[in-house]
């Protein structure tokens, strides 16, 4: 199937322009009626609706770009340089050079040499990305028929806003759809609360707010049956919640009162370590330094459901303006760098993830937040211009992203507490 973009490039350009206009409005949104956040959210929602409707009408893209330029000048004269624009201007000059030096240095390390360890604390250096495929080849036509014969650009054309949630007053650290449920969404915030939302049918609503943590909530996880949520916090506790009633069933505190950054329901097996049943001692199988001196803020694993692409993959945010994709191979779990995608990440706990329905499509996609207030989609098989889509609409760094199971909706959360639910662009 020939790409939609080939025959209708002007439509794609229009969609890109209205996203840029919306992103420009979002950057200045904090200056509009500072005492009325509900109005600001309503304004952005209405602007999104009007711009989407206007994008369907034939207009000269050059006129649209001129409008974008003039509107930027008007907003700048009215409000001055936006806070987000000030930050981006400062970071452009500082990070442009430093990120290039850092990534070039890492490239040198990756090309130089590598060392594998069964134990110990030596530094890992990996070679340049290898070219073995991560996804099934184009010969797997029967498997590809399961998800439709569309290009990645068509499958991940998320452009419209389904709903905007703004119930949290501080940064939303994690956002996740319920398992095999495209209607329910939960998120946790540094304001010390979690919220469970219903996104479909419309209108989207907040079902309940879970209160009990005395400090910021850093992570949470749905149970397999979606009837419980486990959360962790900077207050040093893990809480178990009953979703239908919104009540806290149990509180477990860290023995030293340490801040807890991550939690998950135990599926029944430990896959990351080999351990002695008698002593409980863990034995590390492999050690890898992704980028020395930079924190790893997110690790996602994916096993491919194909006999043509057997090796699992790891997706890692490493805080060095890069999103790294590794291939796990061999009995000992050796890691090979496959791709390195450019994003903006230096200071925040940015997260990423694999797209759910990707094993048999014409390529595979990963999605990540970024400190430049955008959501990025990357094709893991494409070496040149891997960006499939870029969503703009947040007025603050995007911290986390999450698909529902059928990829009809995508949720993104930012450092100011806003959660945007994006819907797939419908094309005939």
Short mmCIF file of C-alpha atoms in Angstrom, two decimals:
data_model
loop_
_atom_site.label_atom_id
_atom_site.label_comp_id
_atom_site.label_asym_id
_atom_site.label_seq_id
_atom_site.Cartn_x
_atom_site.Cartn_y
_atom_site.Cartn_z
CA UNK A 1 0.00 0.00 0.00
CA UNK A 2 1.43 3.32 -1.05
CA UNK A 3 1.91 5.85 1.69
CA UNK A 4 -0.85 8.40 2.27
CA UNK A 5 1.85 11.08 2.45
CA UNK A 6 2.93 10.43 -1.13
CA UNK A 7 -0.40 11.48 -2.66
CA UNK A 8 -1.56 14.04 -0.09
CA UNK A 9 1.55 15.83 1.18
CA UNK A 10 -0.34 19.10 1.57
CA UNK A 11 -2.73 17.49 4.08
CA UNK A 12 0.18 16.20 6.13
CA UNK A 13 1.80 19.65 6.03
CA UNK A 14 -1.44 21.24 7.23
CA UNK A 15 -1.63 18.84 10.17
CA UNK A 16 1.95 19.65 11.10
CA UNK A 17 1.32 23.39 10.94
CA UNK A 18 -1.77 23.32 13.16
CA UNK A 19 0.15 21.27 15.72
CA UNK A 20 2.85 23.94 15.73
CA UNK A 21 0.21 26.65 16.19
CA UNK A 22 -1.33 24.73 19.09
CA UNK A 23 2.08 24.17 20.67
CA UNK A 24 2.77 27.89 20.40
CA UNK A 25 -0.50 28.70 22.19
CA UNK A 26 0.25 26.11 24.87
CA UNK A 27 3.61 27.73 25.66
CA UNK A 28 1.90 31.03 26.49
CA UNK A 29 -1.07 29.44 28.22
CA UNK A 30 0.30 30.02 31.73
CA UNK A 31 -0.02 33.79 31.20
CA UNK A 32 -3.75 33.66 30.44
CA UNK A 33 -5.82 34.33 33.57
CA UNK A 34 -3.32 32.96 36.14
CA UNK A 35 -6.11 32.57 38.70
CA UNK A 36 -8.35 30.46 36.47
CA UNK A 37 -6.65 27.20 35.37
CA UNK A 38 -9.98 25.74 34.20
CA UNK A 39 -10.34 28.53 31.67
CA UNK A 40 -6.83 27.93 30.36
CA UNK A 41 -7.56 24.23 29.83
CA UNK A 42 -10.86 25.05 28.14
CA UNK A 43 -9.09 27.57 25.88
CA UNK A 44 -6.48 25.04 24.69
CA UNK A 45 -9.17 22.40 24.14
CA UNK A 46 -11.27 24.79 22.05
CA UNK A 47 -8.24 25.98 20.09
CA UNK A 48 -7.38 22.37 19.28
CA UNK A 49 -10.91 21.73 18.04
CA UNK A 50 -10.99 24.83 15.82
CA UNK A 51 -7.54 24.19 14.37
CA UNK A 52 -8.42 20.57 13.55
CA UNK A 53 -11.60 21.63 11.78
CA UNK A 54 -9.78 24.37 9.90
CA UNK A 55 -7.05 21.94 8.82
CA UNK A 56 -9.65 19.97 6.84
CA UNK A 57 -10.26 23.00 4.61
CA UNK A 58 -7.91 23.59 1.70
CA UNK A 59 -5.52 26.43 2.53
CA UNK A 60 -2.16 27.39 1.16
CA UNK A 61 0.44 25.98 3.62
CA UNK A 62 2.58 29.07 3.01
CA UNK A 63 -0.22 31.29 4.33
CA UNK A 64 -0.54 29.04 7.36
CA UNK A 65 3.17 29.27 8.11
CA UNK A 66 2.98 33.04 7.75
CA UNK A 67 0.08 33.03 10.22
CA UNK A 68 2.20 31.00 12.63
CA UNK A 69 5.01 33.55 12.38
CA UNK A 70 2.71 36.57 12.87
CA UNK A 71 0.89 34.96 15.78
CA UNK A 72 4.21 34.25 17.47
CA UNK A 73 5.15 37.92 17.13
CA UNK A 74 1.79 39.04 18.56
CA UNK A 75 2.01 36.67 21.53
CA UNK A 76 5.59 37.75 22.15
CA UNK A 77 4.58 41.42 22.19
CA UNK A 78 1.57 40.72 24.42
CA UNK A 79 3.17 38.41 26.99
CA UNK A 80 6.90 38.63 26.35
CA UNK A 81 9.02 35.51 25.85
CA UNK A 82 7.24 32.48 27.33
CA UNK A 83 8.83 30.63 30.24
CA UNK A 84 9.16 27.47 28.18
CA UNK A 85 10.67 29.41 25.29
CA UNK A 86 13.19 31.02 27.62
CA UNK A 87 14.22 27.58 28.85
CA UNK A 88 14.49 26.21 25.35
CA UNK A 89 16.55 29.17 24.18
CA UNK A 90 18.96 28.78 27.08
CA UNK A 91 19.24 25.06 26.58
CA UNK A 92 19.71 25.27 22.82
CA UNK A 93 23.07 27.01 23.03
CA UNK A 94 24.24 25.08 26.10
CA UNK A 95 23.00 21.64 25.22
CA UNK A 96 23.60 21.80 21.48
CA UNK A 97 27.35 21.67 21.99
CA UNK A 98 27.38 19.53 25.12
CA UNK A 99 24.96 16.95 23.78
CA UNK A 100 26.95 16.64 20.57
CA UNK A 101 30.17 16.17 22.52
CA UNK A 102 28.55 13.68 24.88
CA UNK A 103 26.95 11.59 22.16
CA UNK A 104 30.06 11.74 20.00
CA UNK A 105 32.09 10.54 22.97
CA UNK A 106 29.61 7.73 23.54
CA UNK A 107 29.77 6.80 19.87
CA UNK A 108 33.53 6.54 20.22
CA UNK A 109 33.11 4.28 23.24
CA UNK A 110 30.57 2.15 21.42
CA UNK A 111 32.83 1.70 18.39
CA UNK A 112 35.97 1.17 20.42
CA UNK A 113 35.64 -2.07 22.30
CA UNK A 114 33.37 -4.10 24.53
CA UNK A 115 33.77 -6.28 27.57
CA UNK A 116 31.31 -8.81 28.87
CA UNK A 117 31.14 -9.74 32.55
CA UNK A 118 29.46 -12.50 34.46
CA UNK A 119 30.11 -10.50 37.62
CA UNK A 120 32.14 -7.55 38.86
CA UNK A 121 31.85 -3.83 38.38
CA UNK A 122 33.83 -3.12 35.23
CA UNK A 123 32.58 -0.61 32.71
CA UNK A 124 30.81 -1.82 29.59
CA UNK A 125 31.62 -0.33 26.20
CA UNK A 126 29.46 -1.40 23.28
CA UNK A 127 30.16 -1.38 19.53
CA UNK A 128 28.24 0.70 17.04
CA UNK A 129 24.64 -0.39 16.38
CA UNK A 130 24.33 -3.72 14.59
CA UNK A 131 22.07 -4.20 11.60
CA UNK A 132 20.25 -7.45 12.43
CA UNK A 133 16.49 -6.95 12.20
CA UNK A 134 14.35 -6.66 15.30
CA UNK A 135 11.05 -7.30 13.58
CA UNK A 136 9.76 -9.90 11.10
CA UNK A 137 10.88 -9.57 7.50
CA UNK A 138 8.55 -8.50 4.71
CA UNK A 139 8.02 -12.18 3.86
CA UNK A 140 5.74 -12.58 6.88
CA UNK A 141 2.65 -11.53 4.93
CA UNK A 142 0.22 -13.76 6.83
CA UNK A 143 1.29 -12.29 10.13
CA UNK A 144 1.13 -8.75 8.80
CA UNK A 145 -2.46 -9.29 7.67
CA UNK A 146 -3.42 -9.50 11.36
CA UNK A 147 -2.84 -5.78 11.86
CA UNK A 148 -3.52 -4.43 8.38
CA UNK A 149 -1.31 -3.38 5.49
CA UNK A 150 -0.57 0.21 6.51
CA UNK A 151 2.63 2.15 6.85
CA UNK A 152 3.92 3.30 10.23
CA UNK A 153 3.21 6.90 9.27
CA UNK A 154 -0.47 6.05 8.80
CA UNK A 155 -0.73 3.85 11.88
CA UNK A 156 0.76 6.46 14.21
CA UNK A 157 -0.89 9.60 12.86
CA UNK A 158 -2.04 10.78 16.30
CA UNK A 159 -2.96 14.43 15.88
CA UNK A 160 -6.28 15.13 17.58
CA UNK A 161 -6.81 15.75 21.29
CA UNK A 162 -9.47 13.50 22.78
CA UNK A 163 -9.41 15.09 26.25
CA UNK A 164 -7.23 17.11 28.62
CA UNK A 165 -7.05 16.25 32.34
CA UNK A 166 -5.74 18.86 34.77
CA UNK A 167 -6.79 17.54 38.20
CA UNK A 168 -3.20 17.39 39.47
CA UNK A 169 -1.37 20.46 40.78
CA UNK A 170 2.18 19.15 40.32
CA UNK A 171 4.11 16.98 37.86
CA UNK A 172 2.49 13.73 36.74
CA UNK A 173 5.25 11.13 37.05
CA UNK A 174 3.47 8.15 35.46
CA UNK A 175 0.40 7.54 33.32
CA UNK A 176 -0.90 4.07 32.41
CA UNK A 177 -3.97 2.58 30.79
CA UNK A 178 -5.52 -0.43 32.52
CA UNK A 179 -4.59 -3.88 31.18
CA UNK A 180 -6.65 -4.84 28.11
CA UNK A 181 -8.96 -1.91 28.85
CA UNK A 182 -9.04 1.04 26.49
CA UNK A 183 -11.42 3.09 28.62
CA UNK A 184 -9.68 3.47 32.00
CA UNK A 185 -6.55 5.49 32.67
CA UNK A 186 -4.64 6.18 35.89
CA UNK A 187 -1.89 8.64 36.74
CA UNK A 188 0.20 9.58 39.77
CA UNK A 189 1.58 12.96 40.74
CA UNK A 190 4.10 14.69 42.96
CA UNK A 191 1.12 16.36 44.67
CA UNK A 192 0.79 13.08 46.62
CA UNK A 193 -2.30 11.69 44.89
CA UNK A 194 -3.29 9.22 42.19
CA UNK A 195 -6.33 9.56 39.95
CA UNK A 196 -8.35 7.00 38.01
CA UNK A 197 -10.08 8.34 34.90
CA UNK A 198 -12.58 7.09 32.34
CA UNK A 199 -11.71 8.36 28.87
CA UNK A 200 -14.49 6.70 26.86
CA UNK A 201 -17.38 7.05 26.34
CA UNK A 202 -17.38 10.82 26.22
CA UNK A 203 -17.37 12.99 28.20
CA UNK A 204 -14.18 11.82 29.89
CA UNK A 205 -14.35 12.00 33.70
CA UNK A 206 -12.22 11.50 36.81
CA UNK A 207 -13.67 8.44 38.58
CA UNK A 208 -11.77 8.78 41.85
CA UNK A 209 -8.73 10.38 43.48
CA UNK A 210 -6.60 8.16 45.73
CA UNK A 211 -5.28 10.10 48.74
CA UNK A 212 -3.03 8.83 51.50
CA UNK A 213 0.61 9.37 50.56
CA UNK A 214 2.22 12.23 52.47
CA UNK A 215 4.69 13.07 49.70
CA UNK A 216 4.95 12.83 45.93
CA UNK A 217 3.89 9.58 44.22
CA UNK A 218 6.64 8.40 41.88
CA UNK A 219 5.17 5.27 40.28
CA UNK A 220 2.24 2.84 40.28
CA UNK A 221 1.06 -0.34 38.61
CA UNK A 222 -2.28 -1.93 37.75
CA UNK A 223 -2.99 -5.48 38.89
CA UNK A 224 -3.63 -8.04 36.17
CA UNK A 225 -7.39 -7.91 36.78
CA UNK A 226 -7.38 -4.09 37.11
CA UNK A 227 -9.18 -4.22 40.47
CA UNK A 228 -6.14 -3.03 42.45
CA UNK A 229 -3.33 -0.50 42.10
CA UNK A 230 0.01 -0.51 43.91
CA UNK A 231 1.78 2.83 44.32
CA UNK A 232 5.07 4.05 45.77
CA UNK A 233 6.09 7.43 47.07
CA UNK A 234 8.85 9.71 48.25
CA UNK A 235 7.38 9.24 51.74
CA UNK A 236 9.01 5.78 51.82
CA UNK A 237 5.81 3.74 51.62
CA UNK A 238 4.09 1.40 49.18
CA UNK A 239 0.29 1.42 49.22
CA UNK A 240 -2.20 -1.09 47.85
CA UNK A 241 -5.47 0.43 46.63
CA UNK A 242 -8.84 -1.08 45.78
CA UNK A 243 -9.87 0.64 42.56
CA UNK A 244 -13.70 0.27 42.65
CA UNK A 245 -13.97 1.84 46.12
CA UNK A 246 -10.85 4.02 46.11
CA UNK A 247 -9.81 2.72 49.54
CA UNK A 248 -6.29 1.90 50.73
CA UNK A 249 -6.01 -1.78 51.70
CA UNK A 250 -2.44 -1.92 52.96
CA UNK A 251 0.58 0.28 53.67
CA UNK A 252 4.13 -1.10 53.63
CA UNK A 253 6.95 1.20 54.73
CA UNK A 254 10.62 0.97 53.86
CA UNK A 255 12.61 -0.17 56.90
CA UNK A 256 15.00 2.77 56.51
CA UNK A 257 12.40 5.28 55.38
CA UNK A 258 14.07 5.63 51.98
CA UNK A 259 12.28 7.18 49.03
CA UNK A 260 10.76 4.53 46.74
CA UNK A 261 11.00 5.25 43.02
CA UNK A 262 9.39 2.24 41.34
CA UNK A 263 6.93 -0.57 42.02
CA UNK A 264 5.17 -3.38 40.17
CA UNK A 265 2.92 -6.37 40.77
CA UNK A 266 4.92 -9.61 40.89
CA UNK A 267 3.92 -11.78 37.90
CA UNK A 268 5.31 -14.94 39.51
CA UNK A 269 8.88 -15.19 38.21
CA UNK A 270 12.11 -13.24 38.49
CA UNK A 271 13.64 -12.94 35.03
CA UNK A 272 16.40 -10.38 35.54
CA UNK A 273 18.56 -12.32 38.00
CA UNK A 274 19.64 -15.85 38.79
CA UNK A 275 19.31 -16.58 42.51
CA UNK A 276 20.02 -19.32 45.05
CA UNK A 277 16.79 -20.62 46.58
CA UNK A 278 18.47 -21.62 49.82
CA UNK A 279 20.25 -18.36 50.59
CA UNK A 280 18.23 -15.91 48.50
CA UNK A 281 21.46 -14.44 47.16
CA UNK A 282 21.13 -12.77 43.76
CA UNK A 283 23.75 -13.31 41.07
CA UNK A 284 24.11 -10.63 38.41
CA UNK A 285 24.32 -12.11 34.92
CA UNK A 286 25.37 -9.02 32.93
CA UNK A 287 26.46 -5.49 33.75
CA UNK A 288 26.25 -2.57 31.34
CA UNK A 289 27.05 1.12 31.79
CA UNK A 290 24.78 2.84 29.28
CA UNK A 291 26.17 6.32 29.83
CA UNK A 292 28.50 6.99 32.72
CA UNK A 293 27.40 9.80 35.03
CA UNK A 294 23.82 9.91 33.74
CA UNK A 295 20.80 8.29 35.43
CA UNK A 296 18.70 5.61 33.78
CA UNK A 297 15.14 6.85 34.16
CA UNK A 298 13.17 4.15 32.35
CA UNK A 299 13.66 0.56 31.18
CA UNK A 300 11.07 -1.21 29.01
CA UNK A 301 11.34 -4.81 27.79
CA UNK A 302 9.69 -6.39 24.78
CA UNK A 303 9.66 -9.98 23.49
CA UNK A 304 8.74 -10.32 19.84
CA UNK A 305 6.02 -12.82 18.94
CA UNK A 306 7.74 -14.11 15.83
CA UNK A 307 10.02 -16.96 14.90
CA UNK A 308 11.89 -14.49 12.65
CA UNK A 309 12.73 -12.07 15.49
CA UNK A 310 13.29 -14.17 18.57
CA UNK A 311 15.56 -11.95 20.65
CA UNK A 312 13.95 -9.64 23.23
CA UNK A 313 14.69 -5.92 23.27
CA UNK A 314 15.32 -3.28 25.94
CA UNK A 315 14.37 0.38 25.55
CA UNK A 316 16.31 2.71 27.87
CA UNK A 317 16.10 6.42 28.71
CA UNK A 318 19.54 7.37 29.98
CA UNK A 319 19.42 11.12 30.61
CA UNK A 320 21.99 12.00 27.93
CA UNK A 321 19.68 13.37 25.23
CA UNK A 322 19.28 9.87 23.80
CA UNK A 323 16.83 6.98 23.80
CA UNK A 324 18.72 3.67 23.42
CA UNK A 325 17.38 0.39 22.05
CA UNK A 326 19.27 -2.81 22.91
CA UNK A 327 18.91 -6.35 21.66
CA UNK A 328 19.17 -9.12 24.26
CA UNK A 329 20.88 -12.19 22.79
CA UNK A 330 22.49 -15.40 23.95
CA UNK A 331 21.96 -17.54 27.03
CA UNK A 332 23.74 -15.03 29.26
CA UNK A 333 21.66 -12.11 28.02
CA UNK A 334 24.34 -10.15 26.19
CA UNK A 335 23.26 -6.65 25.15
CA UNK A 336 23.87 -5.21 21.70
CA UNK A 337 23.09 -1.58 20.90
CA UNK A 338 20.65 -1.48 17.98
CA UNK A 339 19.54 2.13 17.71
CA UNK A 340 20.05 5.45 19.45
CA UNK A 341 17.33 8.06 18.96
CA UNK A 342 17.74 11.78 19.73
CA UNK A 343 15.45 13.29 22.38
CA UNK A 344 15.85 16.11 24.88
CA UNK A 345 16.57 14.69 28.33
CA UNK A 346 18.99 16.02 30.90
CA UNK A 347 17.27 16.73 34.19
CA UNK A 348 13.91 14.95 34.36
CA UNK A 349 12.73 11.37 34.73
CA UNK A 350 11.54 10.91 31.15
CA UNK A 351 9.85 7.61 30.27
CA UNK A 352 9.24 5.72 27.05
CA UNK A 353 7.65 2.51 25.83
CA UNK A 354 7.06 0.09 22.98
CA UNK A 355 3.92 0.45 20.92
CA UNK A 356 1.58 -2.50 21.73
CA UNK A 357 0.72 -3.71 18.21
CA UNK A 358 4.07 -3.70 16.51
CA UNK A 359 5.34 -7.22 15.96
CA UNK A 360 3.99 -7.82 12.45
CA UNK A 361 3.69 -4.37 10.95
CA UNK A 362 5.95 -2.94 8.30
CA UNK A 363 8.48 -1.89 10.88
CA UNK A 364 8.16 -1.26 14.60
CA UNK A 365 7.67 1.84 16.67
CA UNK A 366 8.63 3.19 20.10
CA UNK A 367 7.29 6.34 21.74
CA UNK A 368 8.95 8.66 24.26
CA UNK A 369 8.41 11.89 26.13
CA UNK A 370 10.96 14.68 25.91
CA UNK A 371 12.02 17.83 27.73
CA UNK A 372 11.27 19.93 24.62
CA UNK A 373 7.52 19.51 25.38
CA UNK A 374 6.96 17.00 22.56
CA UNK A 375 6.02 13.34 22.14
CA UNK A 376 8.21 11.42 19.69
CA UNK A 377 7.46 8.27 17.67
CA UNK A 378 10.53 6.44 16.31
CA UNK A 379 10.76 3.63 13.74
CA UNK A 380 13.27 1.15 15.17
CA UNK A 381 14.19 -0.16 11.71
CA UNK A 382 14.73 3.18 10.01
CA UNK A 383 18.30 4.49 10.14
CA UNK A 384 17.67 7.79 8.34
CA UNK A 385 15.02 10.15 9.71
CA UNK A 386 13.57 7.68 12.22
CA UNK A 387 10.95 10.14 13.54
CA UNK A 388 7.53 8.86 12.44
CA UNK A 389 5.46 11.49 14.24
CA UNK A 390 5.92 14.34 16.69
CA UNK A 391 3.04 15.54 18.85
CA UNK A 392 3.09 19.10 20.15
CA UNK A 393 0.57 20.55 22.59
CA UNK A 394 2.14 20.44 26.04
CA UNK A 395 3.41 23.61 27.68
CA UNK A 396 5.95 21.73 29.83
CA UNK A 397 8.36 18.77 29.46
CA UNK A 398 6.56 15.50 28.68
CA UNK A 399 7.46 12.96 31.36
CA UNK A 400 5.51 9.80 30.50
CA UNK A 401 3.48 8.29 27.66
CA UNK A 402 1.11 5.32 27.49
CA UNK A 403 -0.96 3.57 24.82
CA UNK A 404 -4.19 1.72 25.46
CA UNK A 405 -4.08 -1.89 24.29
CA UNK A 406 -5.53 -1.34 20.79
CA UNK A 407 -3.56 1.87 20.14
CA UNK A 408 -6.71 3.92 19.58
CA UNK A 409 -5.66 6.37 22.31
CA UNK A 410 -2.34 7.69 23.59
CA UNK A 411 -1.91 9.50 26.91
CA UNK A 412 0.97 11.87 27.65
CA UNK A 413 1.73 13.59 30.96
CA UNK A 414 3.88 16.64 31.68
CA UNK A 415 5.76 18.30 34.52
CA UNK A 416 2.99 20.83 35.20
CA UNK A 417 0.36 18.19 35.95
CA UNK A 418 -1.47 18.13 32.62
CA UNK A 419 -2.43 14.86 30.92
CA UNK A 420 -3.42 14.94 27.25
CA UNK A 421 -5.24 11.99 25.69
CA UNK A 422 -4.60 11.87 21.93
CA UNK A 423 -6.79 9.98 19.49
CA UNK A 424 -5.77 8.34 16.25
CA UNK A 425 -6.36 10.43 13.17
CA UNK A 426 -9.10 8.81 11.11
CA UNK A 427 -8.38 8.48 7.41
CA UNK A 428 -10.51 6.79 4.82
#
